[in-house]
């Protein structure tokens, strides 16, 4: 694991009696096709001259065409396991085949060792192409309507949250899992080799935005079921103002003011709002 391999490089050698049997079947079929072809041509001439029955001609045609189908199928099987028909003959049958790397990249897992018997369904190796690593996000259902193909985002790891990697959405899943999310695949604009596949990452997705009045979350206090902020007045005085709040993100909360309000240009308390609330309550008591 960790070894670099090139596309087409031999990464394993397989040996099995089935490979020998497959070559034997092919060479035997090739040896028989000549006889069947000549027999087909002979029966065709006899049939045309009425020297033989049509039944014999049809049987010879079926045998000849069936043999051609058999040879084509065996050639496809040999090609599937990587055996070239040009390299085998009556005196040369290969005892082993080579498993070639389908991509250039790195070995991430090795599930076999020398001498192990493997079935056709077993995974021998897992390879990773570092130039085509994708970001796979889990996005909840409520946020899916905000996403679209080509949308930009930044992603970061838990260990280095300040190091951002720009990405672009290339595929959005069409099925919601039992956990209420779906997979969103993204492509790194510039892939950093320090990112190891399987790393847990977070993402900030750029959605349609609007300008709004906002204050730090610490500036908003909740009192008796309502939301309040403090306006800073002259003489070290403060006025408690009831407001409605909207979205909250990255430590800021949207403040919704009436359209006729003139508070948009006022000064507000951004720290210690809860302390002011406690002070006012104590004075009231």
GROMACS .gro file of C-alpha atoms in nm:
model
  285
    1UNK     CA    1   0.000   0.000   0.000
    2UNK     CA    2   0.123   0.346  -0.096
    3UNK     CA    3   0.321   0.219  -0.396
    4UNK     CA    4   0.285   0.415  -0.720
    5UNK     CA    5   0.182   0.221  -1.032
    6UNK     CA    6   0.150   0.321  -1.396
    7UNK     CA    7  -0.137   0.234  -1.628
    8UNK     CA    8  -0.065  -0.101  -1.794
    9UNK     CA    9   0.190  -0.207  -1.531
   10UNK     CA   10   0.178  -0.571  -1.416
   11UNK     CA   11   0.054  -0.576  -1.057
   12UNK     CA   12  -0.020  -0.951  -1.024
   13UNK     CA   13   0.034  -1.283  -1.206
   14UNK     CA   14  -0.248  -1.538  -1.198
   15UNK     CA   15  -0.225  -1.914  -1.260
   16UNK     CA   16  -0.515  -2.154  -1.293
   17UNK     CA   17  -0.611  -2.465  -1.493
   18UNK     CA   18  -0.911  -2.279  -1.633
   19UNK     CA   19  -0.679  -2.054  -1.834
   20UNK     CA   20  -0.517  -2.362  -1.990
   21UNK     CA   21  -0.857  -2.518  -2.059
   22UNK     CA   22  -0.978  -2.198  -2.225
   23UNK     CA   23  -0.679  -2.195  -2.461
   24UNK     CA   24  -0.726  -2.565  -2.534
   25UNK     CA   25  -1.092  -2.511  -2.625
   26UNK     CA   26  -1.000  -2.227  -2.857
   27UNK     CA   27  -0.721  -2.413  -3.038
   28UNK     CA   28  -0.941  -2.723  -3.074
   29UNK     CA   29  -1.221  -2.512  -3.218
   30UNK     CA   30  -0.979  -2.348  -3.463
   31UNK     CA   31  -0.852  -2.690  -3.573
   32UNK     CA   32  -1.207  -2.807  -3.645
   33UNK     CA   33  -1.328  -2.494  -3.828
   34UNK     CA   34  -1.128  -2.579  -4.142
   35UNK     CA   35  -1.294  -2.917  -4.180
   36UNK     CA   36  -1.644  -2.776  -4.120
   37UNK     CA   37  -1.587  -2.494  -4.369
   38UNK     CA   38  -1.477  -2.737  -4.641
   39UNK     CA   39  -1.768  -2.968  -4.563
   40UNK     CA   40  -2.010  -2.676  -4.585
   41UNK     CA   41  -1.873  -2.573  -4.928
   42UNK     CA   42  -1.885  -2.935  -5.053
   43UNK     CA   43  -2.244  -2.984  -4.941
   44UNK     CA   44  -2.339  -2.651  -5.098
   45UNK     CA   45  -2.202  -2.761  -5.439
   46UNK     CA   46  -2.372  -3.100  -5.411
   47UNK     CA   47  -2.700  -2.936  -5.315
   48UNK     CA   48  -2.686  -2.700  -5.613
   49UNK     CA   49  -2.626  -2.992  -5.850
   50UNK     CA   50  -2.901  -3.196  -5.684
   51UNK     CA   51  -2.642  -3.461  -5.595
   52UNK     CA   52  -2.720  -3.434  -5.223
   53UNK     CA   53  -3.025  -3.354  -5.012
   54UNK     CA   54  -3.095  -3.007  -4.881
   55UNK     CA   55  -3.106  -3.153  -4.530
   56UNK     CA   56  -2.736  -3.249  -4.537
   57UNK     CA   57  -2.646  -2.905  -4.669
   58UNK     CA   58  -2.844  -2.733  -4.394
   59UNK     CA   59  -2.684  -2.951  -4.123
   60UNK     CA   60  -2.335  -2.871  -4.251
   61UNK     CA   61  -2.421  -2.500  -4.256
   62UNK     CA   62  -2.547  -2.514  -3.895
   63UNK     CA   63  -2.230  -2.693  -3.780
   64UNK     CA   64  -2.005  -2.447  -3.960
   65UNK     CA   65  -2.182  -2.133  -3.833
   66UNK     CA   66  -2.207  -2.274  -3.478
   67UNK     CA   67  -1.834  -2.334  -3.480
   68UNK     CA   68  -1.770  -1.977  -3.590
   69UNK     CA   69  -1.986  -1.851  -3.303
   70UNK     CA   70  -1.794  -2.074  -3.061
   71UNK     CA   71  -1.459  -1.937  -3.183
   72UNK     CA   72  -1.579  -1.576  -3.154
   73UNK     CA   73  -1.700  -1.639  -2.798
   74UNK     CA   74  -1.373  -1.807  -2.698
   75UNK     CA   75  -1.173  -1.520  -2.848
   76UNK     CA   76  -1.378  -1.276  -2.637
   77UNK     CA   77  -1.314  -1.483  -2.322
   78UNK     CA   78  -0.942  -1.495  -2.392
   79UNK     CA   79  -0.934  -1.121  -2.451
   80UNK     CA   80  -1.121  -1.069  -2.124
   81UNK     CA   81  -0.845  -1.242  -1.925
   82UNK     CA   82  -0.569  -1.073  -2.125
   83UNK     CA   83  -0.456  -1.361  -2.347
   84UNK     CA   84  -0.382  -1.267  -2.707
   85UNK     CA   85  -0.475  -1.533  -2.962
   86UNK     CA   86  -0.163  -1.436  -3.159
   87UNK     CA   87   0.057  -1.560  -2.874
   88UNK     CA   88  -0.089  -1.911  -2.840
   89UNK     CA   89  -0.055  -2.210  -3.071
   90UNK     CA   90  -0.057  -2.589  -3.071
   91UNK     CA   91   0.291  -2.585  -2.922
   92UNK     CA   92   0.257  -2.278  -2.700
   93UNK     CA   93  -0.008  -2.259  -2.427
   94UNK     CA   94   0.030  -1.998  -2.154
   95UNK     CA   95   0.014  -2.118  -1.793
   96UNK     CA   96  -0.038  -1.775  -1.639
   97UNK     CA   97  -0.191  -1.436  -1.713
   98UNK     CA   98  -0.096  -1.086  -1.606
   99UNK     CA   99  -0.325  -0.848  -1.417
  100UNK     CA  100  -0.254  -0.494  -1.543
  101UNK     CA  101  -0.320  -0.170  -1.362
  102UNK     CA  102  -0.615   0.008  -1.532
  103UNK     CA  103  -0.499   0.353  -1.412
  104UNK     CA  104  -0.191   0.543  -1.303
  105UNK     CA  105  -0.207   0.611  -0.932
  106UNK     CA  106  -0.137   0.466  -0.591
  107UNK     CA  107  -0.219   0.134  -0.427
  108UNK     CA  108  -0.449   0.195  -0.131
  109UNK     CA  109  -0.526  -0.167  -0.035
  110UNK     CA  110  -0.376  -0.511  -0.104
  111UNK     CA  111  -0.614  -0.796  -0.024
  112UNK     CA  112  -0.407  -1.091  -0.157
  113UNK     CA  113  -0.070  -1.255  -0.108
  114UNK     CA  114   0.144  -1.493  -0.315
  115UNK     CA  115  -0.014  -1.836  -0.344
  116UNK     CA  116  -0.365  -1.736  -0.238
  117UNK     CA  117  -0.659  -1.876  -0.433
  118UNK     CA  118  -0.905  -1.604  -0.532
  119UNK     CA  119  -1.251  -1.620  -0.684
  120UNK     CA  120  -1.372  -1.401  -0.968
  121UNK     CA  121  -1.571  -1.184  -0.727
  122UNK     CA  122  -1.283  -1.099  -0.491
  123UNK     CA  123  -1.117  -0.756  -0.490
  124UNK     CA  124  -0.742  -0.805  -0.528
  125UNK     CA  125  -0.627  -0.442  -0.503
  126UNK     CA  126  -0.776  -0.098  -0.457
  127UNK     CA  127  -0.611   0.178  -0.660
  128UNK     CA  128  -0.655   0.553  -0.632
  129UNK     CA  129  -0.596   0.807  -0.907
  130UNK     CA  130  -0.490   1.121  -0.715
  131UNK     CA  131  -0.563   1.347  -1.012
  132UNK     CA  132  -0.931   1.248  -1.005
  133UNK     CA  133  -1.014   1.254  -0.633
  134UNK     CA  134  -1.361   1.393  -0.560
  135UNK     CA  135  -1.518   1.548  -0.255
  136UNK     CA  136  -1.825   1.352  -0.144
  137UNK     CA  137  -2.060   1.561   0.071
  138UNK     CA  138  -2.362   1.452   0.274
  139UNK     CA  139  -2.624   1.726   0.235
  140UNK     CA  140  -2.955   1.721   0.421
  141UNK     CA  141  -3.286   1.736   0.237
  142UNK     CA  142  -3.377   2.086   0.358
  143UNK     CA  143  -3.067   2.233   0.188
  144UNK     CA  144  -3.090   2.055  -0.148
  145UNK     CA  145  -3.305   2.325  -0.312
  146UNK     CA  146  -3.017   2.570  -0.264
  147UNK     CA  147  -2.770   2.360  -0.467
  148UNK     CA  148  -2.706   2.338  -0.841
  149UNK     CA  149  -2.448   2.192  -1.079
  150UNK     CA  150  -2.149   2.426  -1.119
  151UNK     CA  151  -2.198   2.587  -0.778
  152UNK     CA  152  -1.879   2.688  -0.597
  153UNK     CA  153  -1.781   2.600  -0.242
  154UNK     CA  154  -1.481   2.573  -0.013
  155UNK     CA  155  -1.391   2.271   0.196
  156UNK     CA  156  -1.156   2.220   0.488
  157UNK     CA  157  -1.041   1.951   0.729
  158UNK     CA  158  -1.102   1.942   1.103
  159UNK     CA  159  -0.730   1.965   1.172
  160UNK     CA  160  -0.671   2.273   0.954
  161UNK     CA  161  -0.999   2.469   0.934
  162UNK     CA  162  -0.822   2.782   0.810
  163UNK     CA  163  -0.685   2.606   0.501
  164UNK     CA  164  -0.960   2.625   0.240
  165UNK     CA  165  -0.983   2.420  -0.080
  166UNK     CA  166  -1.208   2.559  -0.358
  167UNK     CA  167  -1.437   2.307  -0.526
  168UNK     CA  168  -1.724   2.292  -0.775
  169UNK     CA  169  -2.039   2.076  -0.759
  170UNK     CA  170  -2.046   1.827  -1.049
  171UNK     CA  171  -2.320   1.584  -0.941
  172UNK     CA  172  -2.618   1.595  -0.703
  173UNK     CA  173  -2.777   1.270  -0.585
  174UNK     CA  174  -3.143   1.204  -0.667
  175UNK     CA  175  -3.227   0.981  -0.372
  176UNK     CA  176  -3.269   1.065  -0.003
  177UNK     CA  177  -3.114   0.816   0.240
  178UNK     CA  178  -3.278   0.692   0.558
  179UNK     CA  179  -3.071   0.953   0.746
  180UNK     CA  180  -3.242   1.230   0.545
  181UNK     CA  181  -2.945   1.326   0.327
  182UNK     CA  182  -2.808   1.268  -0.020
  183UNK     CA  183  -2.462   1.260  -0.174
  184UNK     CA  184  -2.321   1.562  -0.357
  185UNK     CA  185  -2.001   1.508  -0.558
  186UNK     CA  186  -1.757   1.795  -0.605
  187UNK     CA  187  -1.438   1.843  -0.804
  188UNK     CA  188  -1.131   2.011  -0.655
  189UNK     CA  189  -1.023   2.312  -0.861
  190UNK     CA  190  -0.664   2.241  -0.754
  191UNK     CA  191  -0.605   1.910  -0.580
  192UNK     CA  192  -0.364   1.912  -0.287
  193UNK     CA  193  -0.161   1.589  -0.261
  194UNK     CA  194  -0.161   1.622   0.117
  195UNK     CA  195  -0.532   1.530   0.117
  196UNK     CA  196  -0.564   1.156   0.171
  197UNK     CA  197  -0.877   0.982   0.033
  198UNK     CA  198  -1.112   0.899   0.318
  199UNK     CA  199  -1.036   1.219   0.509
  200UNK     CA  200  -1.341   1.370   0.684
  201UNK     CA  201  -1.402   1.723   0.555
  202UNK     CA  202  -1.646   2.010   0.606
  203UNK     CA  203  -1.775   2.246   0.338
  204UNK     CA  204  -1.910   2.597   0.309
  205UNK     CA  205  -2.131   2.631   0.002
  206UNK     CA  206  -2.185   2.964  -0.167
  207UNK     CA  207  -2.559   3.013  -0.219
  208UNK     CA  208  -2.768   3.305  -0.343
  209UNK     CA  209  -2.719   3.587  -0.097
  210UNK     CA  210  -2.879   3.917  -0.001
  211UNK     CA  211  -2.773   4.218   0.201
  212UNK     CA  212  -2.917   4.235   0.548
  213UNK     CA  213  -2.861   4.401   0.884
  214UNK     CA  214  -2.686   4.165   1.121
  215UNK     CA  215  -2.526   4.168   1.464
  216UNK     CA  216  -2.302   3.925   1.648
  217UNK     CA  217  -2.503   3.648   1.811
  218UNK     CA  218  -2.396   3.779   2.155
  219UNK     CA  219  -2.579   4.108   2.083
  220UNK     CA  220  -2.920   3.937   2.077
  221UNK     CA  221  -3.084   3.836   2.405
  222UNK     CA  222  -3.404   3.645   2.468
  223UNK     CA  223  -3.632   3.770   2.744
  224UNK     CA  224  -3.984   3.648   2.825
  225UNK     CA  225  -4.021   3.475   2.488
  226UNK     CA  226  -3.907   3.775   2.280
  227UNK     CA  227  -3.581   3.879   2.113
  228UNK     CA  228  -3.409   4.208   2.206
  229UNK     CA  229  -3.104   4.413   2.113
  230UNK     CA  230  -2.958   4.717   2.291
  231UNK     CA  231  -2.918   5.055   2.124
  232UNK     CA  232  -2.630   5.263   2.255
  233UNK     CA  233  -2.739   5.616   2.355
  234UNK     CA  234  -2.547   5.918   2.477
  235UNK     CA  235  -2.439   5.936   2.839
  236UNK     CA  236  -2.357   5.568   2.866
  237UNK     CA  237  -2.723   5.476   2.841
  238UNK     CA  238  -2.884   5.189   2.656
  239UNK     CA  239  -3.232   5.123   2.520
  240UNK     CA  240  -3.375   4.775   2.495
  241UNK     CA  241  -3.543   4.724   2.152
  242UNK     CA  242  -3.759   4.429   2.055
  243UNK     CA  243  -3.669   4.281   1.715
  244UNK     CA  244  -3.735   3.979   1.497
  245UNK     CA  245  -3.441   3.762   1.398
  246UNK     CA  246  -3.369   3.569   1.081
  247UNK     CA  247  -3.089   3.334   0.979
  248UNK     CA  248  -2.780   3.280   1.196
  249UNK     CA  249  -2.442   3.178   1.056
  250UNK     CA  250  -2.073   3.215   1.142
  251UNK     CA  251  -2.152   3.389   1.470
  252UNK     CA  252  -2.387   3.653   1.321
  253UNK     CA  253  -2.765   3.682   1.341
  254UNK     CA  254  -2.992   3.859   1.092
  255UNK     CA  255  -3.191   4.146   1.250
  256UNK     CA  256  -3.527   4.212   1.083
  257UNK     CA  257  -3.642   4.572   1.128
  258UNK     CA  258  -3.966   4.733   1.006
  259UNK     CA  259  -3.937   4.907   0.669
  260UNK     CA  260  -4.014   5.243   0.833
  261UNK     CA  261  -3.750   5.198   1.104
  262UNK     CA  262  -3.463   5.445   1.125
  263UNK     CA  263  -3.252   5.219   1.341
  264UNK     CA  264  -3.042   5.099   1.048
  265UNK     CA  265  -2.789   5.374   1.112
  266UNK     CA  266  -2.796   5.352   1.494
  267UNK     CA  267  -2.523   5.216   1.720
  268UNK     CA  268  -2.586   4.888   1.895
  269UNK     CA  269  -2.423   4.688   2.169
  270UNK     CA  270  -2.223   4.398   2.022
  271UNK     CA  271  -2.080   4.252   2.342
  272UNK     CA  272  -2.216   4.210   2.692
  273UNK     CA  273  -2.587   4.233   2.600
  274UNK     CA  274  -2.673   3.953   2.839
  275UNK     CA  275  -2.489   4.135   3.121
  276UNK     CA  276  -2.698   4.446   3.049
  277UNK     CA  277  -3.011   4.236   3.071
  278UNK     CA  278  -2.906   4.096   3.409
  279UNK     CA  279  -2.824   4.446   3.535
  280UNK     CA  280  -3.166   4.577   3.427
  281UNK     CA  281  -3.345   4.284   3.587
  282UNK     CA  282  -3.158   4.331   3.915
  283UNK     CA  283  -3.246   4.703   3.920
  284UNK     CA  284  -3.609   4.623   3.848
  285UNK     CA  285  -3.614   4.376   4.134
   0.00000   0.00000   0.00000
